[in-house]
Short mmCIF file of C-alpha atoms in Angstrom, two decimals:
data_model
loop_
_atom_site.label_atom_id
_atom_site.label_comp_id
_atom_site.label_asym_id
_atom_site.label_seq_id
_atom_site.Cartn_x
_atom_site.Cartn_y
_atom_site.Cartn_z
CA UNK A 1 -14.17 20.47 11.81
CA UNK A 2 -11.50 21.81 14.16
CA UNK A 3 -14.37 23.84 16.58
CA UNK A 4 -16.63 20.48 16.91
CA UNK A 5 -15.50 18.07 19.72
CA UNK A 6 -16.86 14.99 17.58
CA UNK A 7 -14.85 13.86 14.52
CA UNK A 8 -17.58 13.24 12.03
CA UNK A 9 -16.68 11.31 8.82
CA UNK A 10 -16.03 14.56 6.55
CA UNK A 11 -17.61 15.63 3.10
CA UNK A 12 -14.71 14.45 0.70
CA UNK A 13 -11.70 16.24 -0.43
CA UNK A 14 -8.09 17.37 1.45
CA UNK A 15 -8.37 18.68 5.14
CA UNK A 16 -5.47 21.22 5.86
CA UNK A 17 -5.73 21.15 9.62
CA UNK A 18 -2.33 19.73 10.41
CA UNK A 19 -0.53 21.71 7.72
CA UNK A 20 0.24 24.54 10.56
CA UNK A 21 1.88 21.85 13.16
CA UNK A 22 3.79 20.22 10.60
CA UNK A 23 5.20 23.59 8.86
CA UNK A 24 6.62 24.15 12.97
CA UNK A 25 8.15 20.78 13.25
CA UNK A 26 10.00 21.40 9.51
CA UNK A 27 10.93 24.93 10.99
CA UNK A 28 12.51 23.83 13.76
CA UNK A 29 14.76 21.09 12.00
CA UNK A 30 12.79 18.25 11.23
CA UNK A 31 12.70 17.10 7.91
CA UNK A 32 9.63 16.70 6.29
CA UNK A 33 9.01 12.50 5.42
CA UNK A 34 9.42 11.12 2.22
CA UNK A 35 6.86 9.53 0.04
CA UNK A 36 6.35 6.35 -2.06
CA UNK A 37 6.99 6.73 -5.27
CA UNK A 38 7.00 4.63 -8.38
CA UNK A 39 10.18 6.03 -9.88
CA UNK A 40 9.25 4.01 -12.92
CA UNK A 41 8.71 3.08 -16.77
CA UNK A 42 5.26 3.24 -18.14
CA UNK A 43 4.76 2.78 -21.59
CA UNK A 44 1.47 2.89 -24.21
CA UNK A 45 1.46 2.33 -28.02
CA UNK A 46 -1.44 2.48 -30.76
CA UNK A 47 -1.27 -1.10 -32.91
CA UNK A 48 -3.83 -2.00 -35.97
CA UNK A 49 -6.30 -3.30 -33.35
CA UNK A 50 -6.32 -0.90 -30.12
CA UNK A 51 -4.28 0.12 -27.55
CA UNK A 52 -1.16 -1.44 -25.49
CA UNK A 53 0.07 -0.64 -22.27
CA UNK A 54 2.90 -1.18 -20.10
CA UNK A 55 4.79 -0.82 -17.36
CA UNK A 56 7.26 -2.04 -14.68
CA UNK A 57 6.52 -3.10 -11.34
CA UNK A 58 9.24 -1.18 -8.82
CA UNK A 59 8.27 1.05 -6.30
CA UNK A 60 10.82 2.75 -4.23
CA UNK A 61 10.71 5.13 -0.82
CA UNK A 62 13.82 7.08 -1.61
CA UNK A 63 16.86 4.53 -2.93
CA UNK A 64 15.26 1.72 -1.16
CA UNK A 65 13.00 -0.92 -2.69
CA UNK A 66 9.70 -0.89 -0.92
CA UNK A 67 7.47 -3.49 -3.17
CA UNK A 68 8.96 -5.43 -5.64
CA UNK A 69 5.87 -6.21 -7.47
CA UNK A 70 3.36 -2.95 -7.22
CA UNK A 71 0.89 -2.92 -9.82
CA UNK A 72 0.97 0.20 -11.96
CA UNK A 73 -1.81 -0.26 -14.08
CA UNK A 74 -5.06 1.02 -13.11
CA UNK A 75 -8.61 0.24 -14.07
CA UNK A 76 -10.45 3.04 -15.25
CA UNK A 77 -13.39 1.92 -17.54
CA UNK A 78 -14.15 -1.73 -18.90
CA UNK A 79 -12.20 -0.11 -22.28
CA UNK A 80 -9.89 1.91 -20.36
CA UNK A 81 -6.81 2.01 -18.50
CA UNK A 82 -4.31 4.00 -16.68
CA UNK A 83 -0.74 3.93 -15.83
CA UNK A 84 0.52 6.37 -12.74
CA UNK A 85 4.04 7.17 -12.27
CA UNK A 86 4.90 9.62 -9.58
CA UNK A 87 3.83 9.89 -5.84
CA UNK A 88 1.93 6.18 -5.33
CA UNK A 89 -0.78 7.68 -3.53
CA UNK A 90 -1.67 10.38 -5.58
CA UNK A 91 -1.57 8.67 -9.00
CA UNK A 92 -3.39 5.50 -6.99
CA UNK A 93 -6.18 8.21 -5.33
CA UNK A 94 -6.53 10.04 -8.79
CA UNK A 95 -7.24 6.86 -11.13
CA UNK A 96 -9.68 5.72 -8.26
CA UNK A 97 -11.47 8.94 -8.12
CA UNK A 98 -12.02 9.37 -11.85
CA UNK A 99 -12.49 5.73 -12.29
CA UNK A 100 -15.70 6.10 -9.70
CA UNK A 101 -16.63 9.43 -11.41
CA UNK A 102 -16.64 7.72 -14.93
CA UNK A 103 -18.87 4.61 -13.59
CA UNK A 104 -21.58 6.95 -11.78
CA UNK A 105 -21.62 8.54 -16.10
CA UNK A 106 -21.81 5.77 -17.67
CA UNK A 107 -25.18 5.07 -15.23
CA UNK A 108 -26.34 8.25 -15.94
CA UNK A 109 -26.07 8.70 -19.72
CA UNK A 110 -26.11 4.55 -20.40
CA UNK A 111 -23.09 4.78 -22.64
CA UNK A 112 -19.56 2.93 -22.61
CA UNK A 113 -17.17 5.91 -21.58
CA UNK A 114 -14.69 8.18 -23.74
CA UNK A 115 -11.08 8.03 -23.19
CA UNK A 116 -11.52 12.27 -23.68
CA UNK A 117 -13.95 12.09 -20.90
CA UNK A 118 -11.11 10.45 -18.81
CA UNK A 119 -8.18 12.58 -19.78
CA UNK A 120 -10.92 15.87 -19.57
CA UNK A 121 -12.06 14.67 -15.78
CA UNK A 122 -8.13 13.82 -14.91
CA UNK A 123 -6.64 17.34 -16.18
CA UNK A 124 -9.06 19.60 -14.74
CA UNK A 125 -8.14 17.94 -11.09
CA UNK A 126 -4.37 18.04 -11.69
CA UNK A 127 -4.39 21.64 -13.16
CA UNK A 128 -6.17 22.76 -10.26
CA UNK A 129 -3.91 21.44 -7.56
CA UNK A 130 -1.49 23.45 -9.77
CA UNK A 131 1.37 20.35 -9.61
CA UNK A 132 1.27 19.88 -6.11
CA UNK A 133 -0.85 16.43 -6.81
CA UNK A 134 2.35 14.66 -8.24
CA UNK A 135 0.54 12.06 -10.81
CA UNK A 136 1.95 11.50 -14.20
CA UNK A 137 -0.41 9.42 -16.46
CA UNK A 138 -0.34 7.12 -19.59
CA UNK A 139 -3.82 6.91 -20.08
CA UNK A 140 -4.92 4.69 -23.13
CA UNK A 141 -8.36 3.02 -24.33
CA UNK A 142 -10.85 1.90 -26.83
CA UNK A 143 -14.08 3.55 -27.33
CA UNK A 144 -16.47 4.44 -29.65
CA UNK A 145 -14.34 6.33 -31.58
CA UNK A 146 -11.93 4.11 -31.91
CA UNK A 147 -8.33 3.65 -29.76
CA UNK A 148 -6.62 6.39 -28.28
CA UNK A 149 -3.59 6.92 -26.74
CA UNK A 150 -2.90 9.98 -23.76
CA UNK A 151 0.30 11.65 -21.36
CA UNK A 152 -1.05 13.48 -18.82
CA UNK A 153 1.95 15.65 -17.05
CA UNK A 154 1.70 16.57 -13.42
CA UNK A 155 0.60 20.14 -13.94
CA UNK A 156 -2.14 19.60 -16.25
CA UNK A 157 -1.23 19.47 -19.43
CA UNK A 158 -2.02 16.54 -22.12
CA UNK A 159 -1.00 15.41 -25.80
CA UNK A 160 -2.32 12.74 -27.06
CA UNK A 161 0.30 10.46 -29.17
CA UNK A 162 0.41 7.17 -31.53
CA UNK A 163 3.13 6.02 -28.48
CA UNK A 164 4.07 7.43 -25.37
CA UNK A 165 6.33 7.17 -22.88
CA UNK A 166 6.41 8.60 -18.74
CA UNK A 167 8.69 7.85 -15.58
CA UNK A 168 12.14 8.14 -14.71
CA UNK A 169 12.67 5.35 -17.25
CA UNK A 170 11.36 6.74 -20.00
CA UNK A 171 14.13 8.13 -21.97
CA UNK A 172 15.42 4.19 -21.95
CA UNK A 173 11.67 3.30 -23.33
CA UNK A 174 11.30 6.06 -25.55
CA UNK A 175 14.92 5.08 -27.81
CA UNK A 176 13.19 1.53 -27.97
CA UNK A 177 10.12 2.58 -29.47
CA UNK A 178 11.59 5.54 -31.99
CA UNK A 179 13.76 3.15 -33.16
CA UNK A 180 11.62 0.63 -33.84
CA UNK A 181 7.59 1.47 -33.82
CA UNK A 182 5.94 1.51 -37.17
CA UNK A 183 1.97 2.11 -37.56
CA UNK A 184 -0.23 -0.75 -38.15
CA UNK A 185 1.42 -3.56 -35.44
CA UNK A 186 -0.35 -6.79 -34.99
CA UNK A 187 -0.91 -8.08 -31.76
CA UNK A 188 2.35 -10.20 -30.86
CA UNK A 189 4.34 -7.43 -32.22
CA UNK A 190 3.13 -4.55 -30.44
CA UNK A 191 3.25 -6.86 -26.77
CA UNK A 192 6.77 -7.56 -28.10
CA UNK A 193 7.72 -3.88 -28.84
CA UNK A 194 6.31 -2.84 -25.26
CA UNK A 195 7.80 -5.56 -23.41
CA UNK A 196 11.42 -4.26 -25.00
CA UNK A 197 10.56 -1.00 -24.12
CA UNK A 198 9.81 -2.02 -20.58
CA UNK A 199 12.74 -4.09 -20.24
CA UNK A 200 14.80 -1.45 -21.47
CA UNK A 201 13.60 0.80 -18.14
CA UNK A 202 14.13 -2.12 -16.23
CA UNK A 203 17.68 -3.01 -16.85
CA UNK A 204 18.97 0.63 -17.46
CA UNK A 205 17.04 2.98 -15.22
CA UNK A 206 17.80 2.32 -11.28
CA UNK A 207 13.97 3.64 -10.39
CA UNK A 208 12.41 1.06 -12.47
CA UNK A 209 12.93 -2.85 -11.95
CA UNK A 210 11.10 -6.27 -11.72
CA UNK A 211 8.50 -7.29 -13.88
CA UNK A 212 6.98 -6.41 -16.74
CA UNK A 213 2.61 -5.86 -16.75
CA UNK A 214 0.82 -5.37 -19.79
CA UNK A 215 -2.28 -4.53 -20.84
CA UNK A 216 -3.71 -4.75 -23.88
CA UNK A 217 -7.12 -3.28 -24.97
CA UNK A 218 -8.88 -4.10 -28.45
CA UNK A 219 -12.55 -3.00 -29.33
CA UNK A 220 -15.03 -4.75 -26.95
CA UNK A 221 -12.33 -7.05 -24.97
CA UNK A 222 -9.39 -6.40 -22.77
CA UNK A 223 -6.75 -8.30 -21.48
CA UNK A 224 -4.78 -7.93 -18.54
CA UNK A 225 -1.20 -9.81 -18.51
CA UNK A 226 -0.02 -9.12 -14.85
CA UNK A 227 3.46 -10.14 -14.48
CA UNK A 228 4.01 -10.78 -18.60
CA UNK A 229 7.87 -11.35 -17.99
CA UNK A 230 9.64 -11.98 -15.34
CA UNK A 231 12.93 -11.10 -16.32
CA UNK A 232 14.55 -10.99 -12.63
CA UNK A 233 13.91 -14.10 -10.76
CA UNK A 234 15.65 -14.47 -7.05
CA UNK A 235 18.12 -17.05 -7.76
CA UNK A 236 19.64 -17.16 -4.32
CA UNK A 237 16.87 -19.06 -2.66
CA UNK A 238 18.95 -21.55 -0.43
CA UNK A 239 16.32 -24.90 0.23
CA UNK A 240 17.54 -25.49 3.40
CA UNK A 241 16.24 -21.88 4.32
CA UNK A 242 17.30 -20.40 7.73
CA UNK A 243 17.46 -22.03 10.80
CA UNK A 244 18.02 -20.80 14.65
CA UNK A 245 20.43 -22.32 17.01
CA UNK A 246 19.44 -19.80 19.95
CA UNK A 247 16.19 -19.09 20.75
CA UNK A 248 14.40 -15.70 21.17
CA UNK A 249 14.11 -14.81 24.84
CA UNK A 250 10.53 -14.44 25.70
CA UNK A 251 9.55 -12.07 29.31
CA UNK A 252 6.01 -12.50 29.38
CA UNK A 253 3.15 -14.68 26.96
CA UNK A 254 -0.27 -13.77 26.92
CA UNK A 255 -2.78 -16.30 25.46
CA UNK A 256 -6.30 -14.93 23.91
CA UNK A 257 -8.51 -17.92 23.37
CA UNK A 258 -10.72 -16.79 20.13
CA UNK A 259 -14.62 -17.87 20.62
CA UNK A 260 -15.71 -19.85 18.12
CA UNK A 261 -18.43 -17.75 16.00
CA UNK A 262 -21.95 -19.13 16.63
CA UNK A 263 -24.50 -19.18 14.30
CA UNK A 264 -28.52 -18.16 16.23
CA UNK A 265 -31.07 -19.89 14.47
CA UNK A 266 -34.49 -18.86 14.67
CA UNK A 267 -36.22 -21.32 16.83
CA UNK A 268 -40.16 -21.11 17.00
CA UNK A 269 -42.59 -19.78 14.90
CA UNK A 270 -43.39 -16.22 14.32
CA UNK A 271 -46.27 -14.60 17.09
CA UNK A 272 -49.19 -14.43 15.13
CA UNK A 273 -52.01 -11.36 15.95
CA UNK B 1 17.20 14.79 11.33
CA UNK B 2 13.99 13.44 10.01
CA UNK B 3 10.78 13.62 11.49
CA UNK B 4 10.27 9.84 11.56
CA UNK B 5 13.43 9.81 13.71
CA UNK B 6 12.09 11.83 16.44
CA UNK B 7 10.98 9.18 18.50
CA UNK B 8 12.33 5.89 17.14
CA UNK B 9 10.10 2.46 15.70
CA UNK B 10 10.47 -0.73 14.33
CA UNK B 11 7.25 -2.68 13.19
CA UNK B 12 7.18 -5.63 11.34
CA UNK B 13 4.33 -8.16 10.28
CA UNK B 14 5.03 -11.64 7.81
CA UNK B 15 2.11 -13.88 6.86
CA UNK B 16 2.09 -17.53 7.63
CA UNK B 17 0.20 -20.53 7.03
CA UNK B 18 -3.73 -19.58 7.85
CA UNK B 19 -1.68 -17.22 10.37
CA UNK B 20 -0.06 -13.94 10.71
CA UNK B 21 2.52 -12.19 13.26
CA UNK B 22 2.82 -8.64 14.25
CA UNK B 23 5.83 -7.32 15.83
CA UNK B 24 7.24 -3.86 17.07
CA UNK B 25 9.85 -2.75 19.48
CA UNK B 26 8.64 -1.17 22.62
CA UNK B 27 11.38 2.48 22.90
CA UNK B 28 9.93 5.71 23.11
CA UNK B 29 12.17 8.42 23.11
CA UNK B 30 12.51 12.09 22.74
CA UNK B 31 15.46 11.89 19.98
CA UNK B 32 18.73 10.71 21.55
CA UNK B 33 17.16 10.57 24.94
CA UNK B 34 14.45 7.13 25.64
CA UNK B 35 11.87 8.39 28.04
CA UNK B 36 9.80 5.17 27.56
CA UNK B 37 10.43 1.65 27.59
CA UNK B 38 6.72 0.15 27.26
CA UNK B 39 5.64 2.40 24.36
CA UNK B 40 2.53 0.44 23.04
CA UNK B 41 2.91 0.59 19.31
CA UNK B 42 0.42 -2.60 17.80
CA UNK B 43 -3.07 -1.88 19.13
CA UNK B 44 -5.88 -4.38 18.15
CA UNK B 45 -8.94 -3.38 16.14
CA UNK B 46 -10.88 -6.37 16.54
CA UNK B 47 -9.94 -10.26 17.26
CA UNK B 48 -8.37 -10.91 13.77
CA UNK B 49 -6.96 -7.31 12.96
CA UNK B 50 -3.97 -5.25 14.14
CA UNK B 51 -2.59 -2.04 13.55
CA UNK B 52 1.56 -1.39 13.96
CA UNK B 53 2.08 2.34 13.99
CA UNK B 54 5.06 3.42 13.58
CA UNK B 55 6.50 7.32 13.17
CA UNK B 56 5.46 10.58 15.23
CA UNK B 57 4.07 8.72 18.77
CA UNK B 58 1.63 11.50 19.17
CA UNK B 59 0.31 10.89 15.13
CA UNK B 60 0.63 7.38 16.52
CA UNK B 61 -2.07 8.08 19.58
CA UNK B 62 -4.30 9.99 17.22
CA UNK B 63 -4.55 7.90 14.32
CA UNK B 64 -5.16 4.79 16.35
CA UNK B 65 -8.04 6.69 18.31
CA UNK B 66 -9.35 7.56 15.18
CA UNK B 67 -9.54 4.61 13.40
CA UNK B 68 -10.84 2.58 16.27
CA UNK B 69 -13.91 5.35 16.42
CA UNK B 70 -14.50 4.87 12.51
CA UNK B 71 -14.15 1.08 13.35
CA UNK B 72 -16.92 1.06 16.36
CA UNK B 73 -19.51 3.27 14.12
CA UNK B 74 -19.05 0.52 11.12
CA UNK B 75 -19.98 -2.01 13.91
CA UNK B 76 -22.76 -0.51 15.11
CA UNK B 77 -23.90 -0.22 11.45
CA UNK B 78 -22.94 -3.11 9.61
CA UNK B 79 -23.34 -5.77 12.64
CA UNK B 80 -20.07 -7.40 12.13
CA UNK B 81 -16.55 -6.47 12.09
CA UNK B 82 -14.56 -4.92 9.22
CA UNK B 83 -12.76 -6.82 7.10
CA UNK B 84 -9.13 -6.78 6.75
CA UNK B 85 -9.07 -5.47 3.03
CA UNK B 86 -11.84 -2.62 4.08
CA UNK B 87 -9.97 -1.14 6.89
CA UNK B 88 -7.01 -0.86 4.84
CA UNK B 89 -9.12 1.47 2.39
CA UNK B 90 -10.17 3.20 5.44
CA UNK B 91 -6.89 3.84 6.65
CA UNK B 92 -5.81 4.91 3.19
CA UNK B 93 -8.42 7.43 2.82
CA UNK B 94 -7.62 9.10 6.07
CA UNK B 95 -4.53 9.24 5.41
CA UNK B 96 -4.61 11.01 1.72
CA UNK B 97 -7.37 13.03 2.75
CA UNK B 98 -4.21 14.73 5.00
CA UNK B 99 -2.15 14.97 1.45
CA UNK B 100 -0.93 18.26 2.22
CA UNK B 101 -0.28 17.90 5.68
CA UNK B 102 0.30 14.79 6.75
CA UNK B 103 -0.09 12.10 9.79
CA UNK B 104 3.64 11.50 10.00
CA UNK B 105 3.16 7.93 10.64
CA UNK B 106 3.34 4.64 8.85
CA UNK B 107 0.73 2.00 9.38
CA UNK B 108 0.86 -1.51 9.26
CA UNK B 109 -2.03 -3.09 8.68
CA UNK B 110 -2.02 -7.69 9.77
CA UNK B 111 -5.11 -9.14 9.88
CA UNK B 112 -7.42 -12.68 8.87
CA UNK B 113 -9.46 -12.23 6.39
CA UNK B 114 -12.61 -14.92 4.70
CA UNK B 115 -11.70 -18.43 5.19
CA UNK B 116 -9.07 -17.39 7.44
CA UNK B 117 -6.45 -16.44 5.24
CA UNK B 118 -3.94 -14.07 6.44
CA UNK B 119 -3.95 -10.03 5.23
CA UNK B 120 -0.79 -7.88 5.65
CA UNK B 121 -0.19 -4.21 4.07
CA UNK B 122 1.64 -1.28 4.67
CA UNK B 123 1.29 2.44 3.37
CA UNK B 124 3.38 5.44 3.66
CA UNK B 125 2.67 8.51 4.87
CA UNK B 126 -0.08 9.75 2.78
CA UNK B 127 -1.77 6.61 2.09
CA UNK B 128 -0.05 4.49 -0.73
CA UNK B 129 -0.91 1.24 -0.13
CA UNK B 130 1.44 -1.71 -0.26
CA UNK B 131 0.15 -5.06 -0.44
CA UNK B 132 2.67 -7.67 -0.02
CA UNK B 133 2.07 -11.64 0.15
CA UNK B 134 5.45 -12.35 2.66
CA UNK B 135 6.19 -9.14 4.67
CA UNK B 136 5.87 -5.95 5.56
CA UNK B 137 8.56 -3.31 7.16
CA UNK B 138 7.99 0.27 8.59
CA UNK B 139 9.91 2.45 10.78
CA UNK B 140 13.51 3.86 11.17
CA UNK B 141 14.59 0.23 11.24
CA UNK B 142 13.24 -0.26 8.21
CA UNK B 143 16.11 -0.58 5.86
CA UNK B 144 17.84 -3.37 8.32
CA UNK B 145 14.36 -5.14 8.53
CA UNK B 146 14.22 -4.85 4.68
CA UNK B 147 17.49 -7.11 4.57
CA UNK B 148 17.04 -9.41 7.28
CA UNK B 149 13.06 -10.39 6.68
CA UNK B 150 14.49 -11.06 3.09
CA UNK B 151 17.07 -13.47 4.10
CA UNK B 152 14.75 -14.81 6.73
CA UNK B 153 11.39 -15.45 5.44
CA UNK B 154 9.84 -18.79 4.10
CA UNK B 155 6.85 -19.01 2.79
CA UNK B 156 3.59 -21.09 4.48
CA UNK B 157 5.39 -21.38 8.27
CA UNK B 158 3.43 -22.41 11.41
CA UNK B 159 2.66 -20.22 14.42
CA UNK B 160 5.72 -21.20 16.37
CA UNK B 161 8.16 -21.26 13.66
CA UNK B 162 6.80 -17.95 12.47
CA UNK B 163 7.69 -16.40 15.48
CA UNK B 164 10.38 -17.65 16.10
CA UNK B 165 11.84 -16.01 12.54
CA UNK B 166 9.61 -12.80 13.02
CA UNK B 167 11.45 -12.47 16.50
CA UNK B 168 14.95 -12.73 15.16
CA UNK B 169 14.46 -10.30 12.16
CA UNK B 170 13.07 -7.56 14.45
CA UNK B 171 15.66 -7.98 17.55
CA UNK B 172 18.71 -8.03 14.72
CA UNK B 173 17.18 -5.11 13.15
CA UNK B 174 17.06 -3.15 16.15
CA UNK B 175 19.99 -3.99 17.81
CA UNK B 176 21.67 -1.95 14.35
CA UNK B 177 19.35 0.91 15.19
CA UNK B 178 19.99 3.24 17.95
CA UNK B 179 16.25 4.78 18.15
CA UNK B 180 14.50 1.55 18.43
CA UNK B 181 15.13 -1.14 20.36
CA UNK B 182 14.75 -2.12 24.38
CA UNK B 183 12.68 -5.37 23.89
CA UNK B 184 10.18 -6.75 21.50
CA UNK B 185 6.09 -7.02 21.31
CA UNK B 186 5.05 -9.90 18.99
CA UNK B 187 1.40 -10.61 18.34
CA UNK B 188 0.91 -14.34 16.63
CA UNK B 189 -2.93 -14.83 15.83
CA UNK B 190 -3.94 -18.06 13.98
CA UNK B 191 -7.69 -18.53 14.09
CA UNK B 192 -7.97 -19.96 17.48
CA UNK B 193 -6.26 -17.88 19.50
CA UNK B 194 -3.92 -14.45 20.24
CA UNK B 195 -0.69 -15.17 21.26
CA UNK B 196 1.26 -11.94 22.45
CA UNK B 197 4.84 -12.17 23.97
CA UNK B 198 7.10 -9.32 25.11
CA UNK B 199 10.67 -10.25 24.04
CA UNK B 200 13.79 -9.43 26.11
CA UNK B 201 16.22 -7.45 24.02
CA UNK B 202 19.04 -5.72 24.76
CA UNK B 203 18.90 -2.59 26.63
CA UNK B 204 20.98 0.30 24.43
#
């Protein structure tokens, strides 16, 4: 791809061609950028019925807030889902890839998927980018087998757990659950337990923050509770709002007149032999 | 010193009622030294989508030239323009297909979507992709921009008053930077027509 003068849409995967240029800029003082990450608390527990998730909605470039409402739940299968914490684009990239590779399986072998086949596809890609692909996964779902729950770790490796717990929040979490997760929760109690968890991240770990999602996942139905609790509001809002008693300077204006899209309808018949 | 502080940006894009603005300061500079004061930063993909750029202004260059070629060969084979939501994939992709070695740049992405409502997102360097409903930052300004879109912003304004407030977030942003700065570019697009101002700032 670097020889050929035309920049044809390539066959998939990572191109390396600017690794040389930027390794010369970091070598001669530059440092390298930083990336999004969703410093985070992501959360999963087993109940009597299925499978709960949850997880916080903070994402942060460095110390600095960059969305205050991210959404940290992916979709994997209609019965499974995914939580990322770790570099945003590689956990976002990751779920998307395996989510597409699950769908084109379920075509081919006309089956709802496995949460094993999800966890199988997702550690073989992590292990062999060796760490370097910074995801770290709460994977959890309900298939034919009944629910299960998954942590995948950055490098590869997996255990699969009644509750789980991932981020830089999830110390806070895990005290939460261990203190107070039993086997055989009903619904309310186990969104309950989870949102506790969650808030826990949020108020005591400085990576995690905002609201709490949830997802919960049962045998044949799912339900996705974006923005469950909302536990930090932005009281400050004044009503007036801001006004501007000098005016912005302007040089130069440029006006672009948009043309109105026009519809061609075919007039006339069709030529006939 | 960073690599995103090589040559200075500020880009900044808020959503209004059926209308959005893009903004970006107009230095180019070689570190300490400003060797442009004209530097072209929001280039338009079609009528009702813009791309900010902001980081490394030879990433910049590329990426832009890039992404307009992927945009012309989806014309050509779709027959219409790309949607808002679609070129932000695109962009994405491109940019995590570098994961290893990165475009050091940060788009912003400002566009109209169906039924004219208004599209704004922003990624990092490798492709993260941040939706946001008010506004989006990017750029060695960025943490000033941050604070003063936040104290700023109101939802559902109209073209004038939108940049009017876009406008004073991105001149006091820059006038607490020292590598961005010398002016403004604002681009206000509501579904009838492109209105682009250049802004006099001060010069330092």
């Amino acid at each position: 791809m670097t020889q050929s003068g035309v920049d044809v849409p390539p066959k998939g995967g990572f191109s390396f061609d600017l690794c040389k240029r930027n390794d010369m800029l970091i070598q001669k003082g530059l440092k390298a950028p930083s990336f999004l990450k969703t410093g985070t608390t992501i959360v999963g527990l087993i109940f009597k019925d299925g499978v709960i998730l949850g997880a916080d909605t903070r994402a942060t470039e460095g110390p600095i807030v960059a969305d205050k409402n991210c959404e940290k739940i992916h979709y994997m299968a209609p019965n499974i889902y995914c939580c990322g914490a770790g570099t945003a684009a590689d956990t976002e990239a990751v779920t998307d890839m395996v989510s597409s590779q699950l769908r084109l399986h379920r075509y081919q072998t006309g089956r709802d998927s496995r949460v094993i086949t999800a966890l199988t596809l997702l550690k073989k890609h992590l292990f062999s980018y060796q760490g370097h692909v910074s995801a770290a996964l709460v994977l959890g779902g309900v298939d034919i087998t009944g629910p299960h729950l998954h942590t995948i770790y950055p490098h590869g490796s997996t255990d699969t757990l009644p509750f789980a717990t991932m981020g830089s929040g999830s110390l806070a979490a895990m005290s939460v659950f261990e203190a107070k997760y039993k086997e055989g929760l009903t619904r309310d109690e186990g969104i309950k337990l989870v949102a506790e968890a969650i808030c826990s991240g949020i108020f005591n770990d400085l990576g995690s923050g905002s609201n709490v999602d949830i997802c919960v996942i049962t045998k044949g139905h799912k339900e996705y509770l974006r923005n469950y609790m909302e536990p930090n509001p932005r009281t400050y809002v004044s009503s007036k709002g801001y006004s501007f008693t000098k005016k912005t300077e302007v040089l130069r204006t440029k006006i672009t007149p948009l043309m109105e899209r026009v519809e061609i309808t075919e007039v006339g018949e069709a030529m006939e032999e | 010193m960073s690599i995103f502080e090589y040559n200075g940006s500020a880009v900044v894009a808020m959503v209004g009622k059926n209308c959005f603005a893009i903004a970006s300061d107009r230095r180019l500079g070689v570190q300490l030294q400003t060797i442009a004061t004209d530097f072209k930063r929001i280039s338009k993909i079609h009528d009702r989508l813009f791309i900010g750029l902001s980081g490394l202004a030879t990433d910049v260059q590329t990426l832009y030239q890039r992404l307009v070629f992927r945009h012309k060969l989806y014309q050509l084979r779709e027959e219409r323009d790309m949607k808002p939501e679609t070129f932000a994939s695109l962009v994405s992709a491109i940019l995590y297909e570098k994961r290893f070695g990165p475009y050091l740049c940060q788009p912003v992405i400002a566009g109209l979507g169906e039924d004219d409502k208004p599209f704004i997102c922003t990624m990092d360097s490798i492709g993260a992709k941040e939706l946001a409903k008010d506004f989006v930052v990017s750029g060695t300004a960025s943490e000033s921009l941050y604070g003063a879109c936040e104290a700023m912003y109101k939802p559902d304004m109209e073209a004038e008053e939108l940049f009017e407030t876009i406008s004073q977030a991105l001149l006091s942003s820059v006038d607490r930077d020292c590598l961005s700065g010398w002016g403004g570019h604002v681009y206000v697009v509501t579904p009838n027509e492109i209105k682009e101002r250049i802004l006099k700032g001060r010069m330092d």
